[in-house]
Coordinates of C-alpha atoms and ligand atoms in Angstrom, one line a residue:
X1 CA 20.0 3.6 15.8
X2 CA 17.2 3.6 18.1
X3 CA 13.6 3.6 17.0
X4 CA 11.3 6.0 19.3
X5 CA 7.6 5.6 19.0
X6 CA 5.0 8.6 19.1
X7 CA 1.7 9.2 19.7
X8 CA 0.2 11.1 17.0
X9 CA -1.6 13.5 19.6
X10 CA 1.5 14.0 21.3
X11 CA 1.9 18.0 20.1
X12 CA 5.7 18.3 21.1
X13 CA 6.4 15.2 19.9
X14 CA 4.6 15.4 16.9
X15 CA 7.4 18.8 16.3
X16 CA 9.9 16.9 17.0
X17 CA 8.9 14.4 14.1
X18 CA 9.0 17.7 11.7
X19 CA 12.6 18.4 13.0
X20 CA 13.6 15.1 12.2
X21 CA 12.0 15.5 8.7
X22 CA 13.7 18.8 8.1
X23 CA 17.3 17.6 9.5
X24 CA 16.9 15.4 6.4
X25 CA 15.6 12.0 8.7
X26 CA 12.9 9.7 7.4
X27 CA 10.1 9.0 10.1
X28 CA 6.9 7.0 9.7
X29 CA 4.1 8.4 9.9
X30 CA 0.4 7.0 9.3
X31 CA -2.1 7.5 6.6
X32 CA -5.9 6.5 5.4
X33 CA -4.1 3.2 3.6
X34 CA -0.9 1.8 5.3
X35 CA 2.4 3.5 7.0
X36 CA 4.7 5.2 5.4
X37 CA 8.3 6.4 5.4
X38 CA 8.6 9.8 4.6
X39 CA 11.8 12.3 4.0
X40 CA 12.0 15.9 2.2
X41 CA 11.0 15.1 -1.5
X42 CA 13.1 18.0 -2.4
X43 CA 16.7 16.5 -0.5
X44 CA 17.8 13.3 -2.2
X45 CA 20.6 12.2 0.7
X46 CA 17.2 12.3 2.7
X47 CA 15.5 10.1 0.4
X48 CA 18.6 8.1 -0.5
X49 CA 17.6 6.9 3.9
X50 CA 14.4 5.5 2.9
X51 CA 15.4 3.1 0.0
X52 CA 18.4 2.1 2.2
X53 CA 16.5 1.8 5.5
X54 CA 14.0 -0.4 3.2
X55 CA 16.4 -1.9 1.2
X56 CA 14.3 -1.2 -1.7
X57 CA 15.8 -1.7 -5.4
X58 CA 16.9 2.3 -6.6
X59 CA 14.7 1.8 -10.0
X60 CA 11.6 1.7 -7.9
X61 CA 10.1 5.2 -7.7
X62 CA 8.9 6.9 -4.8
X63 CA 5.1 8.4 -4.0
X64 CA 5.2 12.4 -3.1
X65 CA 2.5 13.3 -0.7
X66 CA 1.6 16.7 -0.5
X67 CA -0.9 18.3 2.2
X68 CA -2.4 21.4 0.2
X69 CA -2.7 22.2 -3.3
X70 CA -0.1 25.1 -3.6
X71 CA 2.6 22.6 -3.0
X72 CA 1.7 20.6 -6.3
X73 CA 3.1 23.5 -8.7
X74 CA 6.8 22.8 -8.0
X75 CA 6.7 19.3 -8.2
X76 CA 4.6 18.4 -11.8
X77 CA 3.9 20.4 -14.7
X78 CA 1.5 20.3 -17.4
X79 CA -1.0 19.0 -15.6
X80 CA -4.4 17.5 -17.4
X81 CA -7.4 18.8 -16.4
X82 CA -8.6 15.3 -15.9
X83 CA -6.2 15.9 -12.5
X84 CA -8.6 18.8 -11.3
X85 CA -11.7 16.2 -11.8
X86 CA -10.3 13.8 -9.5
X87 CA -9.0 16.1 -7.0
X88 CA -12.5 17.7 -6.6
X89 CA -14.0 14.1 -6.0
X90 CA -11.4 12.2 -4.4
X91 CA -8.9 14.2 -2.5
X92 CA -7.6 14.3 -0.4
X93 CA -8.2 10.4 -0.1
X94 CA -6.7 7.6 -1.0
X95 CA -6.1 7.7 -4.7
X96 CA -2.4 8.4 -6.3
X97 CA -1.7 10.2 -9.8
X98 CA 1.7 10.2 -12.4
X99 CA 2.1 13.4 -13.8
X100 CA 5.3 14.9 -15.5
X101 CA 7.4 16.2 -13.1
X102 CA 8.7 19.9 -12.5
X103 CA 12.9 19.8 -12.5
X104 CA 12.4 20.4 -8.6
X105 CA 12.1 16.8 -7.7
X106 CA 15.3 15.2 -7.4
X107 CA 16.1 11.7 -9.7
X108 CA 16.2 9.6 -6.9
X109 CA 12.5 10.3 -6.2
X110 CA 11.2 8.8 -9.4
X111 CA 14.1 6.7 -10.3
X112 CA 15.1 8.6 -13.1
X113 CA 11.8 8.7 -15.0
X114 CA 10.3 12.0 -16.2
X115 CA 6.6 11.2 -14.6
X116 CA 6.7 12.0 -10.8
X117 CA 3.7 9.9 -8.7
X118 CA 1.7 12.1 -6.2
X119 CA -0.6 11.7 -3.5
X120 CA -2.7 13.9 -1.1
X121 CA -3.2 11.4 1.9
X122 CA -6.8 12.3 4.1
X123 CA -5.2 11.3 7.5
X124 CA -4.8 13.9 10.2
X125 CA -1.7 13.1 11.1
X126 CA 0.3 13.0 7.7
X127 CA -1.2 16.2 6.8
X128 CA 0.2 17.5 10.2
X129 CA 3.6 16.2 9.5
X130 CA 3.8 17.5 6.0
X131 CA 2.3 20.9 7.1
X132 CA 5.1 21.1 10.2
X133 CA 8.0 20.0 8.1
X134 CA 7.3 22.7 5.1
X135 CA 8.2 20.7 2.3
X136 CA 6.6 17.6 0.1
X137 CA 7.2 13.9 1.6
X138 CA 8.5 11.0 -0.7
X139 CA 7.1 8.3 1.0
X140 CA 6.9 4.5 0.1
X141 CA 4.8 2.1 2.3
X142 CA 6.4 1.5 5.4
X143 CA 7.9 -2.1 5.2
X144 CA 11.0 -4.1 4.5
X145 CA 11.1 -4.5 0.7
X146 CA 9.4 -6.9 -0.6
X147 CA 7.0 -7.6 2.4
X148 CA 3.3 -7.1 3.8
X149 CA 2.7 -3.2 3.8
X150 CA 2.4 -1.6 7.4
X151 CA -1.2 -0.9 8.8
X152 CA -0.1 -0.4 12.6
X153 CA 2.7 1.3 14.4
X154 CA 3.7 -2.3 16.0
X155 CA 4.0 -3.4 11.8
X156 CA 6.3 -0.8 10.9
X157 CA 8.4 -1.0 14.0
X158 CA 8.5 -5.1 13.5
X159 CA 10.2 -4.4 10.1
X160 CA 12.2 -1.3 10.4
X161 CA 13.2 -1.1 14.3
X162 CA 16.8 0.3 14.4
X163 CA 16.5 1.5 11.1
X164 CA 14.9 4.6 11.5
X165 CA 15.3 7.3 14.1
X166 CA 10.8 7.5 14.8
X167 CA 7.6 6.2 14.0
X168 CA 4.3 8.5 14.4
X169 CA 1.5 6.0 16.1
X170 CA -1.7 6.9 14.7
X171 CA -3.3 4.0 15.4
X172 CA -4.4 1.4 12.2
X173 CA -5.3 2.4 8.6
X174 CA -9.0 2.5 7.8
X175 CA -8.3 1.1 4.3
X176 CA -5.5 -1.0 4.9
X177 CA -4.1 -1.5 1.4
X178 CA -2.3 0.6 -0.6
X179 CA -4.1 3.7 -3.1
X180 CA -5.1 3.5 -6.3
X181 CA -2.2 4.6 -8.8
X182 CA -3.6 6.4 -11.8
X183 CA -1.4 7.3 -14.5
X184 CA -2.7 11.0 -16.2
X185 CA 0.8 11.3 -17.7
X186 CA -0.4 9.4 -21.2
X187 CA -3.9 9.8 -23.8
X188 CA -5.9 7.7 -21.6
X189 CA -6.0 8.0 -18.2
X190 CA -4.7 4.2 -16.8
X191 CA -5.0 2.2 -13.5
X192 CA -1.5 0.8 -12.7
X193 CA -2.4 -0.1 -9.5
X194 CA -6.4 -0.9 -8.0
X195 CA -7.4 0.1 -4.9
X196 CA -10.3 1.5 -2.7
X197 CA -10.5 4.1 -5.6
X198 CA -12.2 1.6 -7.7
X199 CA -12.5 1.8 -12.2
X200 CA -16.4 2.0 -11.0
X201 CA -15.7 5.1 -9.2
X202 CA -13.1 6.9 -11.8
X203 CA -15.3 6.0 -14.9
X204 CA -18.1 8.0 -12.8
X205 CA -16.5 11.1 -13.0
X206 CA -13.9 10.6 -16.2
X207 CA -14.3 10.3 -19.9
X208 CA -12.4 7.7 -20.1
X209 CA -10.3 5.0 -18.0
X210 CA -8.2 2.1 -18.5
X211 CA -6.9 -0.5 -16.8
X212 CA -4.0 -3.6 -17.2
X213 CA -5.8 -6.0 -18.7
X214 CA -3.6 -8.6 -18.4
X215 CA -3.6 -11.1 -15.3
X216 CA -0.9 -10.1 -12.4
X217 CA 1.8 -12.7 -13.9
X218 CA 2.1 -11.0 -17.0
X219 CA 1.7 -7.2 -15.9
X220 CA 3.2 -5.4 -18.2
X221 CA 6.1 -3.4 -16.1
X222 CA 4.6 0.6 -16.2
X223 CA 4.7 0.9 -12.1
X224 CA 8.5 -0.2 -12.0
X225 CA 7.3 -1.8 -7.9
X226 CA 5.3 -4.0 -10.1
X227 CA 7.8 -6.0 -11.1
X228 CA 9.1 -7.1 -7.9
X229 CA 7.9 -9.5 -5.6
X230 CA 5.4 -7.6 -3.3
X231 CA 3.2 -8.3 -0.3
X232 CA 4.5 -11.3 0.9
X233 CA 3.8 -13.1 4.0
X234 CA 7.1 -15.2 5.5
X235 CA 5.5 -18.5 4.9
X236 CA 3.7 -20.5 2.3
X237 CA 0.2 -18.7 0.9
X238 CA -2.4 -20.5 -0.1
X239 CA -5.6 -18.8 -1.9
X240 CA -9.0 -20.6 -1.8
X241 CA -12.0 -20.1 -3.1
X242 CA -14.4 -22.1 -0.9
X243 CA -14.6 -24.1 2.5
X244 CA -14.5 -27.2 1.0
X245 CA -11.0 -26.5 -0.5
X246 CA -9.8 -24.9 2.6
X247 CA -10.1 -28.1 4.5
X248 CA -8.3 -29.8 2.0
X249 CA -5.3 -27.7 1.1
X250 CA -4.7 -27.0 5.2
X251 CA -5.5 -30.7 6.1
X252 CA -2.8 -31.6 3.0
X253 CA -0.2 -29.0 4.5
X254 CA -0.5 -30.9 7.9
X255 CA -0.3 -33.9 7.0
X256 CA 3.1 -33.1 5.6
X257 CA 4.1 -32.1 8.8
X258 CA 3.5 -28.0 8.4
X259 CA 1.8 -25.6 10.9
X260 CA -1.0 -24.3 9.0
X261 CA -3.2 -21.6 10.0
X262 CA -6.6 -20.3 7.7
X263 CA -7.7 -17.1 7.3
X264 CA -11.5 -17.9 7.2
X265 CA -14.3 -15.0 6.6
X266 CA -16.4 -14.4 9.6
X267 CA -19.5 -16.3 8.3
X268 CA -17.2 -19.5 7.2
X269 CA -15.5 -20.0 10.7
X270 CA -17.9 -22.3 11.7
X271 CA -17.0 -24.8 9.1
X272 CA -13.9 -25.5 9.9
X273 CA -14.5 -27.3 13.0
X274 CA -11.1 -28.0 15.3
X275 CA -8.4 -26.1 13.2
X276 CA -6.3 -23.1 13.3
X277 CA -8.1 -20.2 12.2
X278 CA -8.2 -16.4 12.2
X279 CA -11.9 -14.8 11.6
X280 CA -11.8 -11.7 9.0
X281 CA -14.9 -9.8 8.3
X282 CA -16.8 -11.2 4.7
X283 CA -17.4 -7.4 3.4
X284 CA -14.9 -6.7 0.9
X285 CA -13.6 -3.0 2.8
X286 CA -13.3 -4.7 6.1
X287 CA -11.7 -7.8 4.4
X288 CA -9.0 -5.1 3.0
X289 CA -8.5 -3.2 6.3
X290 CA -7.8 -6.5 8.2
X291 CA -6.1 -8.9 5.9
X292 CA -2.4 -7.2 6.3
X293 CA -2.8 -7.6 10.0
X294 CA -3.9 -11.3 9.7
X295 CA -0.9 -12.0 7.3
X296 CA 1.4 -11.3 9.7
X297 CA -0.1 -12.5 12.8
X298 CA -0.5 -15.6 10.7
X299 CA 3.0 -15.9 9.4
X300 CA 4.7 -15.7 12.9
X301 CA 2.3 -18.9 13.8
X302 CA 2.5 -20.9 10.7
X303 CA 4.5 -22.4 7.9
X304 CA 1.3 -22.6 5.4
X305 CA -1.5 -19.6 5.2
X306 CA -4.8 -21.3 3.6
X307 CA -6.8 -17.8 3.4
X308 CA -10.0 -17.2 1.6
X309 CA -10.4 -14.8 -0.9
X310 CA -12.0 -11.9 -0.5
X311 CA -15.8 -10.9 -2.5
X312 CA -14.6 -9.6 -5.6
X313 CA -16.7 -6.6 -5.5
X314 CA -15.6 -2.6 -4.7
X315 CA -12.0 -3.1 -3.0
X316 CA -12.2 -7.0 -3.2
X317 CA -10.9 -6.7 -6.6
X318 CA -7.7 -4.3 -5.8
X319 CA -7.2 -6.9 -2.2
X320 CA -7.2 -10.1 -5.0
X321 CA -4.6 -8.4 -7.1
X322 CA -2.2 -8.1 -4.0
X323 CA -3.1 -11.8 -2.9
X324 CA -2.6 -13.2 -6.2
X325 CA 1.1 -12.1 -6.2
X326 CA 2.2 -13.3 -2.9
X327 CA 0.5 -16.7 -3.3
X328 CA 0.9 -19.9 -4.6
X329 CA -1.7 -20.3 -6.9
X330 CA -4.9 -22.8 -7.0
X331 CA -5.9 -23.6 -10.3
X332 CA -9.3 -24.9 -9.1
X333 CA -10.4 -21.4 -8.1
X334 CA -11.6 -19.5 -11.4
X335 CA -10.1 -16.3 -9.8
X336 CA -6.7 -16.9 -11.3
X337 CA -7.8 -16.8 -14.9
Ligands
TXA401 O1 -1.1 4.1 -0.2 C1 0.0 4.3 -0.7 O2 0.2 4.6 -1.9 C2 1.2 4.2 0.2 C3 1.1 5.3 1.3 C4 2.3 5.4 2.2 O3 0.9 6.5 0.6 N1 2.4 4.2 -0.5 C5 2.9 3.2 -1.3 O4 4.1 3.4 -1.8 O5 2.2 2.2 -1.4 P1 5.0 2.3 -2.5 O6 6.3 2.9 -2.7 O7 5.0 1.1 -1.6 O8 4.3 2.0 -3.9 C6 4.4 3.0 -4.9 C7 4.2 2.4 -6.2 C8 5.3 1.6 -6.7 O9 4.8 0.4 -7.4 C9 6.1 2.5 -7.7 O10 6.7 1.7 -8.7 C10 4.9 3.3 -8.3 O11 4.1 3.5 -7.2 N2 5.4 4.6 -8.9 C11 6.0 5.6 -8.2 N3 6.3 6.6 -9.1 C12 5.9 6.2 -10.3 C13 5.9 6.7 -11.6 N4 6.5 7.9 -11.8 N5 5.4 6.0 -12.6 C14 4.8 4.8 -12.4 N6 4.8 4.2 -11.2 C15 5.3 4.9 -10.2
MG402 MG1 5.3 -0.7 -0.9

């Protein structure tokens, strides 16, 4: 199959993506956090391209992004009215919530499971799409299973070239990692998944949130994506927690004859004197937009990624929790505990 790439200003071809959508095709398309793959929610042959083109396992469930409110009532029911709270203060945006699902939404969506997970994305362009196709997109991030989620055009068509039939280039995602999963379907409202929607920001406006306690390795399974490996780079990762330990872990992996290459925040570079190293900005939302990109620039180049965690304040936090699964982990930095 060949891959066409579009510019998301492109009018005619952005109609031509909305055919594609309603032939029952799955296109890429851009929102506020990464890429994503979206097909008709409501046609599950449709759907049933995206977890092929992904390979992605069939008992991970699929996000539903919807573009105005009307479109919610034939997908969940009995919705809390916790829902409307949020959607007055953070939709659109970049915040996901499980509700139970309406009998509309087809099994493959949600892999069987009676909650359905819904999102109303704030970028231009996915709004357009969803709008000119008619109909709800199920739409996971746009990667290979398994690997670093999408935040350009060039990402997705690195992965999924030949795979699928278009991408929509709307240039890169302002967040750069994936939203905030909320789960309203339970008593207590509960984060499955941080992001830039932080437990700060949802405790502001709701009686009462939770979130997994536990650390990442033993996260209980209530996302089913949880469970699998996620957001990995194609080399080794190495998180540190200081300068000092940077030098050391990327002078150890070179000395045993890998190509190393650190990922070294914008006020560190200087330390690191004569080695390999790609800048990323210290605040913690430009540390989350970039640190996709720099994964995968850094995993063509290198065997061993030393990289610098992020300031675990605001999105830091939700950018650690991705980290900490696709690394091999430092038990000098307190982070881990
Ligand atoms: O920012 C995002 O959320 C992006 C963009 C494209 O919207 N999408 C995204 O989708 O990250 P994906 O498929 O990569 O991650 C969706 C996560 C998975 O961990 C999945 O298990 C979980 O959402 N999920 C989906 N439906 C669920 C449900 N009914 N209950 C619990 N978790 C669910
Ligand atoms: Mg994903």
């Amino acid at each position: 199959m060949l891959t066409e790439i579009i510019n998301s200003n492109d009018k005619k071809a952005m109609l031509r993506a909305a055919e594609l959508i309603k032939d029952g095709q799955a296109v890429a398309f851009p929102t506020e956090t990464v890429y994503g793959l979206g097909a008709n929610a409501y046609d599950g042959a449709a759907v049933a391209k995206i977890f092929a083109a992904k390979g992605r396992p069939s008992d991970n469930p699929l996000i539903v992004h919807i573009e105005n409110m009307n479109m919610l009532d034939d997908i969940a029911v009995g919705i809390p009215d916790d829902f409307y709270v949020l959607y007055e203060k953070f939709m659109p945006g970049p915040l996901t919530v499980i509700l139970h699902k309406s009998k509309r939404i087809d099994d493959i969506v949600t892999a069987g499971l009676d909650t359905v997970a819904v999102r109303f994305p704030r970028h231009r362009t996915a709004a357009e799409l969803i709008k000119k196709s008619g109909c709800p997109l199920a739409a996971p991030s746009a990667n290979i299973s398994a690997h670093i989620s999408p935040t350009t055009a060039l990402h997705v068509y690195n992965d999924l070239n030949g795979r699928i039939p278009m991408i929509i280039d709307g240039g890169e995602c302002s967040v750069g990692i994936e939203s905030t999963i909320l789960d309203l379907s339970g008593d207590t409202p509960t984060i499955l998944r941080p992001g830039a929607v932080t437990l700060d920001m949802l405790r502001k406006v709701l009686k009462e949130v939770t979130e997994i306690k536990k650390t990442v390795h033993e996260m209980p399974v209530k996302a089913p994506g949880m469970k699998y490996r996620h957001y990995s780079p194609n080399a080794e990762l190495y998180l540190i927690e200081n300068a000092d330990r940077g030098m050391t872990v990327y002078d150890a992996a070179v000395s045993e004859g890998k190509k190393a290459v650190l990922i070294a925040k914008a006020s560190n570079v200087p330390l690191y004197g004569g080695r390999n190293i790609f800048s990323i900005p210290d605040d913690s939302k430009g540390y989350a937009k970039k640190i996709y990109s720099l994964l995968r620039l850094a995993e063509n180049d290198a065997d061993a990624i030393v990289c610098e965690e992020p300031e675990l304040s605001g999105s830091g936090c939700s950018v650690m929790n991705r980290l900490l699964k696709a690394s091999i982990r430092d038990d000098k930095s307190p982070c881990k505990k």
